[in-house]
PDB file of C-alpha atoms in Angstrom:
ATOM      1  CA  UNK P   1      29.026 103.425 102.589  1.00  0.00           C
ATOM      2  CA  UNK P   2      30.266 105.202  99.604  1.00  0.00           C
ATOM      3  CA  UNK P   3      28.305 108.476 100.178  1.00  0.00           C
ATOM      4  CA  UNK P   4      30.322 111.895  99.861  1.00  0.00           C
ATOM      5  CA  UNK P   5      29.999 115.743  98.895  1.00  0.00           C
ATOM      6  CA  UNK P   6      32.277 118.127  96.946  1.00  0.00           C
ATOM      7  CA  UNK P   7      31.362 121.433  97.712  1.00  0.00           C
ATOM      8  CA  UNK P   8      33.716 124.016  95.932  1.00  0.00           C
ATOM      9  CA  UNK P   9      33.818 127.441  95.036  1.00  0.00           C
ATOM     10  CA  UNK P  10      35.524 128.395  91.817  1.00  0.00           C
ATOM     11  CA  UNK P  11      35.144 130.943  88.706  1.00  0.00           C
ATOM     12  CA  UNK P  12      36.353 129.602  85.140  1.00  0.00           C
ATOM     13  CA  UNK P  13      37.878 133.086  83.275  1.00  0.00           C
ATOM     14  CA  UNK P  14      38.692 131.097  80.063  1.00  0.00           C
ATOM     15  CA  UNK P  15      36.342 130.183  77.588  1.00  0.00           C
ATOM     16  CA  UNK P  16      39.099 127.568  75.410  1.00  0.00           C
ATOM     17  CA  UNK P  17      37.520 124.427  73.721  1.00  0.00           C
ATOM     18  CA  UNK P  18      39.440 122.000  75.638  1.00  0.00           C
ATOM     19  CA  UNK P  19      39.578 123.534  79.175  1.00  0.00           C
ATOM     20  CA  UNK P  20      38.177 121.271  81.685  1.00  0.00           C
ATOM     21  CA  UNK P  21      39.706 121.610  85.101  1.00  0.00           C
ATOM     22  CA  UNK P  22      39.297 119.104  88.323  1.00  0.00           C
ATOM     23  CA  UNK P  23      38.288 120.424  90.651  1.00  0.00           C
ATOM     24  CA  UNK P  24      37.732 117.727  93.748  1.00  0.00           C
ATOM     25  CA  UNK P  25      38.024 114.423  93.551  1.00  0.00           C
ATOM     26  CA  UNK P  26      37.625 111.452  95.681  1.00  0.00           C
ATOM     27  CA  UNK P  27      40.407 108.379  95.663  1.00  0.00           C
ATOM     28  CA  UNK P  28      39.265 106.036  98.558  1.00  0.00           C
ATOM     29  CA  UNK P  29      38.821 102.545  95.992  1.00  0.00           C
ATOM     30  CA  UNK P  30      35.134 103.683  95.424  1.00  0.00           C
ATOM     31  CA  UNK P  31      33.516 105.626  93.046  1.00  0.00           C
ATOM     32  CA  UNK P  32      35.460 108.698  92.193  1.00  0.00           C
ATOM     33  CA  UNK P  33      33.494 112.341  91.347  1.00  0.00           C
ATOM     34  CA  UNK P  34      34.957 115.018  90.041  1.00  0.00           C
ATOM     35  CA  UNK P  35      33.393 118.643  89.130  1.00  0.00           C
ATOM     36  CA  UNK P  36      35.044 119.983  86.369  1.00  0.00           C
ATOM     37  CA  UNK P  37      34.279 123.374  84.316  1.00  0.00           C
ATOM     38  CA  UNK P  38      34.101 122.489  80.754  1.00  0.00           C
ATOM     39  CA  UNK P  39      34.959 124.850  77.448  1.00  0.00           C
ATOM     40  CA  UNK P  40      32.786 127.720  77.808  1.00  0.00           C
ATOM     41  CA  UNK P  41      32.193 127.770  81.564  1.00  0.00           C
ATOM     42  CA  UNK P  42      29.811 124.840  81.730  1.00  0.00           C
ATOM     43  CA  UNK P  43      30.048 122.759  85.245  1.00  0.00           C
ATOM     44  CA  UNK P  44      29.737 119.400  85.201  1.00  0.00           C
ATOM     45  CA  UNK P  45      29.646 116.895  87.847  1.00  0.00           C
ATOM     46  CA  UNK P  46      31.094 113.132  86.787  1.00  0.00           C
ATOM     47  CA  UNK P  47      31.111 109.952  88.763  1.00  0.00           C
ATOM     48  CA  UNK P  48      33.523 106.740  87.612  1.00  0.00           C
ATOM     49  CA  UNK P  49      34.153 103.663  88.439  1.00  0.00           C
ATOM     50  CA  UNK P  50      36.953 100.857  87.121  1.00  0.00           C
ATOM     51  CA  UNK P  51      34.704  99.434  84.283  1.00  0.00           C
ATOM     52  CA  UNK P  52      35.021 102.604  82.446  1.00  0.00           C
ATOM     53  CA  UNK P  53      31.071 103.853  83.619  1.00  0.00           C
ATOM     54  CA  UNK P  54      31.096 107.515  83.531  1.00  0.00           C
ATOM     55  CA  UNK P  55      27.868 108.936  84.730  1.00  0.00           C
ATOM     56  CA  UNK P  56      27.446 112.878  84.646  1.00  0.00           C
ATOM     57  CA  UNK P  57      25.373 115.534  84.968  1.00  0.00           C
ATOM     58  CA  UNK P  58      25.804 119.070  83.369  1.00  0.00           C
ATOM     59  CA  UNK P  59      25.047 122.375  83.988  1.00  0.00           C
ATOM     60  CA  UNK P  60      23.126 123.955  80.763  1.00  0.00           C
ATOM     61  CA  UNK P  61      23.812 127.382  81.818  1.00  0.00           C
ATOM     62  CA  UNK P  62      27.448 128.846  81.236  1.00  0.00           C
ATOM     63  CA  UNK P  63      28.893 130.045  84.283  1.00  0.00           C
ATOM     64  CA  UNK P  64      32.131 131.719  82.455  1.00  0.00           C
ATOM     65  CA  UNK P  65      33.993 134.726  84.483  1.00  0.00           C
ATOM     66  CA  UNK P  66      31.432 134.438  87.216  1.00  0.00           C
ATOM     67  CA  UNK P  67      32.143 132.993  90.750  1.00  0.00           C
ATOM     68  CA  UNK P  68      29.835 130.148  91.677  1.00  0.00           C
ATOM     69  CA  UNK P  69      29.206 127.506  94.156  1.00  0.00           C
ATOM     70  CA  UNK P  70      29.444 123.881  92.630  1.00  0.00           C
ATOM     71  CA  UNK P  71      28.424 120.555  94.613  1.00  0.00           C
ATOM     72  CA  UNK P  72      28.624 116.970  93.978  1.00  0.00           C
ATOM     73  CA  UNK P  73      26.815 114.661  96.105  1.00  0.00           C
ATOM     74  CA  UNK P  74      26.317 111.168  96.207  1.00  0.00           C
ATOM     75  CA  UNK P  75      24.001 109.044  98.970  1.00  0.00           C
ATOM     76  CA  UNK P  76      23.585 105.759  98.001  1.00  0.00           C
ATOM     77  CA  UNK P  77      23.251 105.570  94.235  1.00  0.00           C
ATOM     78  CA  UNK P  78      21.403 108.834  93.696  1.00  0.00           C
ATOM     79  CA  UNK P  79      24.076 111.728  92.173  1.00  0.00           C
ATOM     80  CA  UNK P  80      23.156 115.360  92.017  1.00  0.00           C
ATOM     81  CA  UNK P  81      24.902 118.004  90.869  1.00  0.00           C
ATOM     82  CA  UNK P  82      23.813 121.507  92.858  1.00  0.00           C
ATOM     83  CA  UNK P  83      25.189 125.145  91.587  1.00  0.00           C
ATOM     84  CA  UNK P  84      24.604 128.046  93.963  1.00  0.00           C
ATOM     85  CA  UNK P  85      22.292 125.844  95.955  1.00  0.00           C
ATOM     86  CA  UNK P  86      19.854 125.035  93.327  1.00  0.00           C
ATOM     87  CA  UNK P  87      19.745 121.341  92.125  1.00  0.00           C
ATOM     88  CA  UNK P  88      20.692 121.204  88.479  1.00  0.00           C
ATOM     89  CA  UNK P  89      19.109 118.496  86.253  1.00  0.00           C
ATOM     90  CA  UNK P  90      17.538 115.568  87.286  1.00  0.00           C
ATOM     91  CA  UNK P  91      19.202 112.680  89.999  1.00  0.00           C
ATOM     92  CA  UNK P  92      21.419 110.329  88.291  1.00  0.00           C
ATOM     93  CA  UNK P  93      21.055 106.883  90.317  1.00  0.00           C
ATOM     94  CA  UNK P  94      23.119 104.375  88.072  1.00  0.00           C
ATOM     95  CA  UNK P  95      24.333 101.680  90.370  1.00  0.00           C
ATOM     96  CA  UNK P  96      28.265 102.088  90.032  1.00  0.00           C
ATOM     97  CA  UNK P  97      31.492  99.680  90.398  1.00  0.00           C
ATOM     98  CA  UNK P  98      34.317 100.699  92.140  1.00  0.00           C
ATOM     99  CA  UNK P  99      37.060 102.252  91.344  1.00  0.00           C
ATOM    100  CA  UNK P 100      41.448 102.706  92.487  1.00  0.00           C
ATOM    101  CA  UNK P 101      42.641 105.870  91.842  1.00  0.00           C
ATOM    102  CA  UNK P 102      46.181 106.672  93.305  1.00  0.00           C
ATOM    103  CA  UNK P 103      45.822 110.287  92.159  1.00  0.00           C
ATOM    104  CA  UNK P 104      43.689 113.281  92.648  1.00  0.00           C
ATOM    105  CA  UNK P 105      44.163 116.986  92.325  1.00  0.00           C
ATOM    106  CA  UNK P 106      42.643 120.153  93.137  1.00  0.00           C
ATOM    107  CA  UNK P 107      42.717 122.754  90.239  1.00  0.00           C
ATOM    108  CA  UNK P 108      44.107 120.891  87.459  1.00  0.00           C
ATOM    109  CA  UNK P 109      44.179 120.890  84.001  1.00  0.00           C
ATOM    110  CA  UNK P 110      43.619 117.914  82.282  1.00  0.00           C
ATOM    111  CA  UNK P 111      43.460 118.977  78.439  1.00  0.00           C
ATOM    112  CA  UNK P 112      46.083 121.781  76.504  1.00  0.00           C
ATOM    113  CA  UNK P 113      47.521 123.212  79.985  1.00  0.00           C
ATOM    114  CA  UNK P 114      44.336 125.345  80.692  1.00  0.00           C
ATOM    115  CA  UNK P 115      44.111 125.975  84.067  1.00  0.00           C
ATOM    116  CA  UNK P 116      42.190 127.858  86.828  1.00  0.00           C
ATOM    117  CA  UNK P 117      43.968 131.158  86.832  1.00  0.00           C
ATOM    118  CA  UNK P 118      44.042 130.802  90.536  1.00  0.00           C
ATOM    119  CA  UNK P 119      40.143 131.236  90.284  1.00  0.00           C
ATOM    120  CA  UNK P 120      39.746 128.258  93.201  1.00  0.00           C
ATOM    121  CA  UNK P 121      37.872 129.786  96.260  1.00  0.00           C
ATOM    122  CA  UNK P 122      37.298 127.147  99.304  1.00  0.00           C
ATOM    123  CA  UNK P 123      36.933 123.150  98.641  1.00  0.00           C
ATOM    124  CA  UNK P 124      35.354 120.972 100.912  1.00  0.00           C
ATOM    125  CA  UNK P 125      35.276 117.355 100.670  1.00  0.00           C
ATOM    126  CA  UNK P 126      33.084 115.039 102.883  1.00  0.00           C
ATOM    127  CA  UNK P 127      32.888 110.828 102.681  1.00  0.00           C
ATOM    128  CA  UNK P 128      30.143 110.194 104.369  1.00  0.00           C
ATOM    129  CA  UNK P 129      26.131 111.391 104.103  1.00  0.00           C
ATOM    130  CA  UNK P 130      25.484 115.097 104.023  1.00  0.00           C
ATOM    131  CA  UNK P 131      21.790 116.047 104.373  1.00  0.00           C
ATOM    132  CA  UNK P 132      20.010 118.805 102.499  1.00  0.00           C
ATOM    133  CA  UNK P 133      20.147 121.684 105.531  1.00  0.00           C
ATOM    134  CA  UNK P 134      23.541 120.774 106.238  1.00  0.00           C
ATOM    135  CA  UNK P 135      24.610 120.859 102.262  1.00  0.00           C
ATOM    136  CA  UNK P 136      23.015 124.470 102.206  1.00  0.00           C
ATOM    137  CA  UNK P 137      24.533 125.440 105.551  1.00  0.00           C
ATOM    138  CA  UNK P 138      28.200 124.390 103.723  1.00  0.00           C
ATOM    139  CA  UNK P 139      27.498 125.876 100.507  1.00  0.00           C
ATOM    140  CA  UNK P 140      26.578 129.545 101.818  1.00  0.00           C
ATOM    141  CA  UNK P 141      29.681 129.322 103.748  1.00  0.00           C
ATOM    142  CA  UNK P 142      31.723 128.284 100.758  1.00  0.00           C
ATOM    143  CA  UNK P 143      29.654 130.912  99.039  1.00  0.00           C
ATOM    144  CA  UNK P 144      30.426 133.568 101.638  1.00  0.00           C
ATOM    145  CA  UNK P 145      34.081 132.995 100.846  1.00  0.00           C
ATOM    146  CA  UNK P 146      33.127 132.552  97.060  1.00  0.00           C
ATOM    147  CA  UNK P 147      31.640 135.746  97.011  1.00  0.00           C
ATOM    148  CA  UNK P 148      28.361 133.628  96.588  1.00  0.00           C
ATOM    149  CA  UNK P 149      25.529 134.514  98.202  1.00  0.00           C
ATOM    150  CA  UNK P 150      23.013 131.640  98.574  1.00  0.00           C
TER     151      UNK P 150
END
């Protein structure tokens, strides 16, 4: 199966129009997702495949100079994005292609050399299924080290 979690902590100190900065991402010739902090401090978690299908969901709530918890996880075709524990949004469950992604990266910029100011706490990423206790029992850790508390 194609089923995974991203589970990272993070805090975006940089409120530019064109930051957006990967944080996890996921390069086995499946989907790919990626949680990313876009301008203003607004997380967003994107799935893609090869055919160009981007399927996110956002965060409405700015999260700039705070430290947060972000989570991407995918079981079968449902996607949900989770911040500090707390679903965000409703489940995206687009059936998705594939994709081949010989790169990935952990804290990078990808638009006008904005980056994370070293503001990347612990990332965990998991291919396989990740239930809902065990998802919370990860996050609070990540938070614990985030300076989270879930």
């Amino acid at each position: 199966s194609d089923d995974h979690a991203v589970i990272a902590g993070a805090n975006c100190t940089t409120s530019s129009a064109a930051t957006i900065a990967q944080i996890a991402g996921k390069n086995t010739g499946a989907q790919a997702a990626g949680l990313s902090y876009e301008a203003g401090g607004f997380i967003t978690a994107t799935w893609f495949d090869d055919a160009a299908l981007h399927k996110s969901i956002a965060d409405p709530a700015s999260r700039l100079n705070s430290n947060n918890v972000a989570t991407a996880i995918k079981i079968g075709n449902n996607k949900r994005l989770r911040v500090n524990g707390v679903q965000i949004g409703a489940v995206e469950s687009t059936a998705m292609g594939v994709a081949t992604f010989n790169t990935g990266s952990i804290g990078c910029a990808t638009w006008a050399n904005n980056y994370m100011q070293g503001s990347i706490y612990p990332v965990i990423a998991i291919k396989g299924t990740v239930g809902d206790s065990d998802l919370l029992t990860l996050e609070r850790f990540v938070g614990q080290l985030s300076g989270v508390s879930i």
